[in-house]
Structure formats: C-alpha cells, structure tokens
C-alpha cells in the first residue's frame, strides 16, 4: 500500500505512480483535522472531495442549476431509493441538469479538492495513503474520467496566481468608481455585489468560481482602484449549525454565508458544546429528533443558558417545545423562511 508524507513524495509523483500503474482505489489525505478523498479508476480521477468541504450539490446550487429544495429532494431520493447512485447522476436522470453541466460541476469539485490538497502538501505532517481495490469492487459510479496530470497542472497554475495577491475572506470592500470600464462579465458581477457591507466570503458564496479565485479577482480590482478595502471588520454574527448530515451542514453554511452570517458547524452535540466554549454565537441551528434534550445540552455550556436555538424538523412542535423557547423551521429547508427565522433570533434585519 502506498503511504507516507506528501513532503517526501510530491503529489505529482504520487499521481504519476497511480496513473502509470492504472491503479483503481482511493487516495486518502489527512492534514490535522482536515482531509480529502480522491477516487481513481484505471489511473484516472473519477471523483474528489475535501471532507467538510463543498459537495456536488453545493456546486450545482452555485451554478444556479438547483435550488435548496431540489437539492434536499435529491438527497432524500438518494438515501431511500438510490443509495448507490451519485447525486449528480440523479439530477441528470431526472432532467434537472444537462450532461455538460454535470461534467462542469464535477470538474470544478475535483479541481478545487486537488488545489486544496496541493496547498496542504506544502506543509509538514500531511499524510497520505492509497487504498487499492479490485476491478470488480464498486466505487462511486460515474461516466466521467479526468486526467490527473491535467488537473494537477490547473491546480498548480491556480496556486501560482493566487500567491500574487488575494483579499482576506473577512475584508469588506466598496466601489471607488461607479461605472468602471473594460471589465470582464465575471468582474462586472463581482463589482455589482460589492456594497460596503458584505464580506469577501459572502460575495464568494454567490459564485461558482473557486473561493480563492474570487479573492484573487477582488484583489486585482483593488489594485486597479476600482474597489477599495474598508478599514473595518464586518460584524457578521456567528451561527452554529449542528447536524449529522454533511449535506445539510453545507447547505446551511452556504445560505448563511450569502446572507452575511459566519457559520460554524458541528456533526455532534459534543463538538457543538466545544465550539460554544470557544466562540460566541448569536444563535444555534440544530437538526434534531430530540430538540428538548439537545437544547438542554447546549444551554448547559457556561454562559449559554439563553442561547437562541432554531430546530430543523419535519415534526409538529408541541407545547413543551414552545415553552422551551425554541424556534422551528420545517424540513425540507426553504431559503427564505430559514433566513427570516435566523434574522429574528439573531436580532438582525436581512
């Protein structure tokens, strides 16, 4: 089994071994608490994702091909009826997206994942192992294959470009010129979202470009004096999202970030309690079948006795839940009612 540190075996060489040997399996990368998985079939990449990073559904939402409700319906269908079928293929088979749109979303997800792994590879203690599987073993079924060296070349180019300058995710920008000339369509869209209040992260959440690419473009617009960085930090409230579902955590994060909140996530109550001890949050969103018990656990954290809590549920709330000062949002999640409820408990207008 291939295993070791990426600083000792560069990613280009590792990809070369897998590609030349036409290997099939999963390359697992760990960097501290972060991780990624890159799936190969006969030496070519078929899927890749950063753990706790954007899933394919989020890319399709950023591309405005799916909305929040459609994404959740597909996840439910995948869970209960088609557990072995990737979400992208389900969306295509149901006529929600076209084949070239699926290919574009997969390419974006894989490129972003490999770029992140390449960034980790420059740091010590980034570990990898390749778990080879037999040709008859099932992996993520897909009809698309990607050249590892081409993906790596694109990731390297991105890293080089991004190293020349990026705005920080928390920085707030404003326009210097109301009608700047000679801009690309994407830069026009970026400038149109700059309002002197939104953070760069909130702006980046609106695009299907990689976050790092959005920050690079914003930096270039600052260098051209079309935009300027304000000498203030945004007062975007922190919102804790607790759910065992990675898809739901990512969906809430995307919606909250677009609406100028800063989302922190946890897959379990234990992790959520640890987050509350370190971060002051304006509200918590919990995906729970036992909201009274879970709310009691979170409010038991020192100083959080009156923590505003929103429960995501598909069950009818009872009197005890109302007396427990819980707010409810029905699942599947709809963007507008969800954000309205968050704004109410966080005491901020949308």
PDB file of N, CA and C in Angstrom, residues 141-184:
ATOM      1  N   UNK A 141     -20.001   5.317  -8.838  1.00  0.00           N
ATOM      2  CA  UNK A 141     -20.253   5.109 -10.264  1.00  0.00           C
ATOM      3  C   UNK A 141     -20.367   6.436 -11.000  1.00  0.00           C
ATOM      4  N   UNK A 142     -19.669   6.560 -12.080  1.00  0.00           N
ATOM      5  CA  UNK A 142     -19.707   7.793 -12.870  1.00  0.00           C
ATOM      6  C   UNK A 142     -19.297   7.468 -14.296  1.00  0.00           C
ATOM      7  N   UNK A 143     -19.696   8.312 -15.196  1.00  0.00           N
ATOM      8  CA  UNK A 143     -19.353   8.097 -16.596  1.00  0.00           C
ATOM      9  C   UNK A 143     -18.193   8.977 -17.042  1.00  0.00           C
ATOM     10  N   UNK A 144     -17.647   9.768 -16.112  1.00  0.00           N
ATOM     11  CA  UNK A 144     -16.623  10.743 -16.473  1.00  0.00           C
ATOM     12  C   UNK A 144     -15.287  10.386 -15.837  1.00  0.00           C
ATOM     13  N   UNK A 145     -14.223  10.623 -16.583  1.00  0.00           N
ATOM     14  CA  UNK A 145     -12.863  10.376 -16.121  1.00  0.00           C
ATOM     15  C   UNK A 145     -12.042  11.631 -16.384  1.00  0.00           C
ATOM     16  N   UNK A 146     -11.125  11.936 -15.470  1.00  0.00           N
ATOM     17  CA  UNK A 146     -10.324  13.156 -15.597  1.00  0.00           C
ATOM     18  C   UNK A 146      -8.839  12.809 -15.497  1.00  0.00           C
ATOM     19  N   UNK A 147      -8.042  13.454 -16.332  1.00  0.00           N
ATOM     20  CA  UNK A 147      -6.600  13.226 -16.370  1.00  0.00           C
ATOM     21  C   UNK A 147      -5.962  13.832 -15.114  1.00  0.00           C
ATOM     22  N   UNK A 148      -5.337  13.024 -14.256  1.00  0.00           N
ATOM     23  CA  UNK A 148      -4.762  13.560 -13.011  1.00  0.00           C
ATOM     24  C   UNK A 148      -3.720  14.645 -13.246  1.00  0.00           C
ATOM     25  N   UNK A 149      -2.868  14.469 -14.265  1.00  0.00           N
ATOM     26  CA  UNK A 149      -1.813  15.453 -14.501  1.00  0.00           C
ATOM     27  C   UNK A 149      -2.388  16.785 -14.988  1.00  0.00           C
ATOM     28  N   UNK A 150      -3.451  16.722 -15.785  1.00  0.00           N
ATOM     29  CA  UNK A 150      -4.087  17.955 -16.249  1.00  0.00           C
ATOM     30  C   UNK A 150      -4.736  18.700 -15.085  1.00  0.00           C
ATOM     31  N   UNK A 151      -5.392  17.955 -14.203  1.00  0.00           N
ATOM     32  CA  UNK A 151      -5.999  18.568 -13.019  1.00  0.00           C
ATOM     33  C   UNK A 151      -4.924  19.183 -12.131  1.00  0.00           C
ATOM     34  N   UNK A 152      -3.812  18.457 -11.937  1.00  0.00           N
ATOM     35  CA  UNK A 152      -2.727  18.955 -11.093  1.00  0.00           C
ATOM     36  C   UNK A 152      -2.081  20.195 -11.705  1.00  0.00           C
ATOM     37  N   UNK A 153      -1.935  20.204 -13.024  1.00  0.00           N
ATOM     38  CA  UNK A 153      -1.374  21.370 -13.700  1.00  0.00           C
ATOM     39  C   UNK A 153      -2.250  22.598 -13.480  1.00  0.00           C
ATOM     40  N   UNK A 154      -3.572  22.404 -13.570  1.00  0.00           N
ATOM     41  CA  UNK A 154      -4.501  23.514 -13.328  1.00  0.00           C
ATOM     42  C   UNK A 154      -4.400  23.988 -11.873  1.00  0.00           C
ATOM     43  N   UNK A 155      -4.304  23.047 -10.935  1.00  0.00           N
ATOM     44  CA  UNK A 155      -4.187  23.412  -9.526  1.00  0.00           C
ATOM     45  C   UNK A 155      -2.895  24.190  -9.272  1.00  0.00           C
ATOM     46  N   UNK A 156      -1.806  23.773  -9.908  1.00  0.00           N
ATOM     47  CA  UNK A 156      -0.526  24.476  -9.752  1.00  0.00           C
ATOM     48  C   UNK A 156      -0.612  25.890 -10.302  1.00  0.00           C
ATOM     49  N   UNK A 157      -1.262  26.042 -11.461  1.00  0.00           N
ATOM     50  CA  UNK A 157      -1.437  27.382 -12.035  1.00  0.00           C
ATOM     51  C   UNK A 157      -2.242  28.277 -11.096  1.00  0.00           C
ATOM     52  N   UNK A 158      -3.313  27.715 -10.528  1.00  0.00           N
ATOM     53  CA  UNK A 158      -4.114  28.482  -9.573  1.00  0.00           C
ATOM     54  C   UNK A 158      -3.268  28.955  -8.392  1.00  0.00           C
ATOM     55  N   UNK A 159      -2.500  28.035  -7.827  1.00  0.00           N
ATOM     56  CA  UNK A 159      -1.689  28.386  -6.666  1.00  0.00           C
ATOM     57  C   UNK A 159      -0.711  29.511  -6.993  1.00  0.00           C
ATOM     58  N   UNK A 160      -0.111  29.442  -8.172  1.00  0.00           N
ATOM     59  CA  UNK A 160       0.820  30.489  -8.589  1.00  0.00           C
ATOM     60  C   UNK A 160       0.110  31.837  -8.709  1.00  0.00           C
ATOM     61  N   UNK A 161      -1.075  31.831  -9.320  1.00  0.00           N
ATOM     62  CA  UNK A 161      -1.823  33.076  -9.498  1.00  0.00           C
ATOM     63  C   UNK A 161      -2.306  33.631  -8.162  1.00  0.00           C
ATOM     64  N   UNK A 162      -2.780  32.744  -7.300  1.00  0.00           N
ATOM     65  CA  UNK A 162      -3.313  33.204  -6.022  1.00  0.00           C
ATOM     66  C   UNK A 162      -2.215  33.746  -5.112  1.00  0.00           C
ATOM     67  N   UNK A 163      -0.995  33.231  -5.282  1.00  0.00           N
ATOM     68  CA  UNK A 163       0.109  33.691  -4.442  1.00  0.00           C
ATOM     69  C   UNK A 163       0.493  35.136  -4.741  1.00  0.00           C
ATOM     70  N   UNK A 164       0.034  35.666  -5.877  1.00  0.00           N
ATOM     71  CA  UNK A 164       0.354  37.035  -6.253  1.00  0.00           C
ATOM     72  C   UNK A 164      -0.519  38.058  -5.534  1.00  0.00           C
ATOM     73  N   UNK A 165      -1.559  37.589  -4.849  1.00  0.00           N
ATOM     74  CA  UNK A 165      -2.362  38.505  -4.058  1.00  0.00           C
ATOM     75  C   UNK A 165      -3.829  38.114  -4.014  1.00  0.00           C
ATOM     76  N   UNK A 166      -4.395  38.142  -2.813  1.00  0.00           N
ATOM     77  CA  UNK A 166      -5.813  37.891  -2.601  1.00  0.00           C
ATOM     78  C   UNK A 166      -6.304  38.776  -1.466  1.00  0.00           C
ATOM     79  N   UNK A 167      -7.578  39.138  -1.507  1.00  0.00           N
ATOM     80  CA  UNK A 167      -8.166  39.799  -0.340  1.00  0.00           C
ATOM     81  C   UNK A 167      -8.404  38.732   0.720  1.00  0.00           C
ATOM     82  N   UNK A 168      -8.570  39.172   1.955  1.00  0.00           N
ATOM     83  CA  UNK A 168      -8.896  38.241   3.033  1.00  0.00           C
ATOM     84  C   UNK A 168     -10.401  37.973   3.016  1.00  0.00           C
ATOM     85  N   UNK A 169     -10.786  36.787   3.459  1.00  0.00           N
ATOM     86  CA  UNK A 169     -12.204  36.410   3.398  1.00  0.00           C
ATOM     87  C   UNK A 169     -13.087  37.335   4.219  1.00  0.00           C
ATOM     88  N   UNK A 170     -12.545  37.909   5.302  1.00  0.00           N
ATOM     89  CA  UNK A 170     -13.353  38.750   6.185  1.00  0.00           C
ATOM     90  C   UNK A 170     -13.384  40.215   5.752  1.00  0.00           C
ATOM     91  N   UNK A 171     -12.569  40.600   4.774  1.00  0.00           N
ATOM     92  CA  UNK A 171     -12.485  42.014   4.415  1.00  0.00           C
ATOM     93  C   UNK A 171     -13.740  42.506   3.699  1.00  0.00           C
ATOM     94  N   UNK A 172     -14.083  43.765   3.969  1.00  0.00           N
ATOM     95  CA  UNK A 172     -15.229  44.425   3.352  1.00  0.00           C
ATOM     96  C   UNK A 172     -14.712  45.435   2.333  1.00  0.00           C
ATOM     97  N   UNK A 173     -15.327  45.443   1.151  1.00  0.00           N
ATOM     98  CA  UNK A 173     -14.896  46.321   0.067  1.00  0.00           C
ATOM     99  C   UNK A 173     -16.002  47.299  -0.293  1.00  0.00           C
ATOM    100  N   UNK A 174     -15.603  48.389  -0.933  1.00  0.00           N
ATOM    101  CA  UNK A 174     -16.584  49.296  -1.522  1.00  0.00           C
ATOM    102  C   UNK A 174     -16.067  49.786  -2.862  1.00  0.00           C
ATOM    103  N   UNK A 175     -17.004  50.248  -3.673  1.00  0.00           N
ATOM    104  CA  UNK A 175     -16.637  50.698  -5.012  1.00  0.00           C
ATOM    105  C   UNK A 175     -16.042  52.108  -4.966  1.00  0.00           C
ATOM    106  N   UNK A 176     -14.973  52.284  -5.730  1.00  0.00           N
ATOM    107  CA  UNK A 176     -14.364  53.607  -5.889  1.00  0.00           C
ATOM    108  C   UNK A 176     -14.957  54.285  -7.110  1.00  0.00           C
ATOM    109  N   UNK A 177     -15.165  53.493  -8.173  1.00  0.00           N
ATOM    110  CA  UNK A 177     -15.767  54.008  -9.404  1.00  0.00           C
ATOM    111  C   UNK A 177     -17.142  53.383  -9.582  1.00  0.00           C
ATOM    112  N   UNK A 178     -18.141  54.204  -9.877  1.00  0.00           N
ATOM    113  CA  UNK A 178     -19.498  53.695 -10.081  1.00  0.00           C
ATOM    114  C   UNK A 178     -19.643  53.001 -11.426  1.00  0.00           C
ATOM    115  N   UNK A 179     -18.914  53.472 -12.432  1.00  0.00           N
ATOM    116  CA  UNK A 179     -19.040  52.899 -13.771  1.00  0.00           C
ATOM    117  C   UNK A 179     -17.669  52.595 -14.355  1.00  0.00           C
ATOM    118  N   UNK A 180     -16.991  51.608 -13.800  1.00  0.00           N
ATOM    119  CA  UNK A 180     -15.664  51.268 -14.332  1.00  0.00           C
ATOM    120  C   UNK A 180     -15.778  50.645 -15.713  1.00  0.00           C
ATOM    121  N   UNK A 181     -14.821  50.908 -16.536  1.00  0.00           N
ATOM    122  CA  UNK A 181     -14.839  50.355 -17.888  1.00  0.00           C
ATOM    123  C   UNK A 181     -13.876  49.187 -18.029  1.00  0.00           C
ATOM    124  N   UNK A 182     -13.969  48.499 -19.156  1.00  0.00           N
ATOM    125  CA  UNK A 182     -13.038  47.436 -19.520  1.00  0.00           C
ATOM    126  C   UNK A 182     -12.967  46.328 -18.472  1.00  0.00           C
ATOM    127  N   UNK A 183     -14.146  45.799 -18.105  1.00  0.00           N
ATOM    128  CA  UNK A 183     -14.200  44.691 -17.175  1.00  0.00           C
ATOM    129  C   UNK A 183     -14.804  43.470 -17.849  1.00  0.00           C
ATOM    130  N   UNK A 184     -14.362  42.293 -17.417  1.00  0.00           N
ATOM    131  CA  UNK A 184     -14.981  41.062 -17.898  1.00  0.00           C
ATOM    132  C   UNK A 184     -16.363  40.923 -17.268  1.00  0.00           C
TER     133      UNK A 184
END
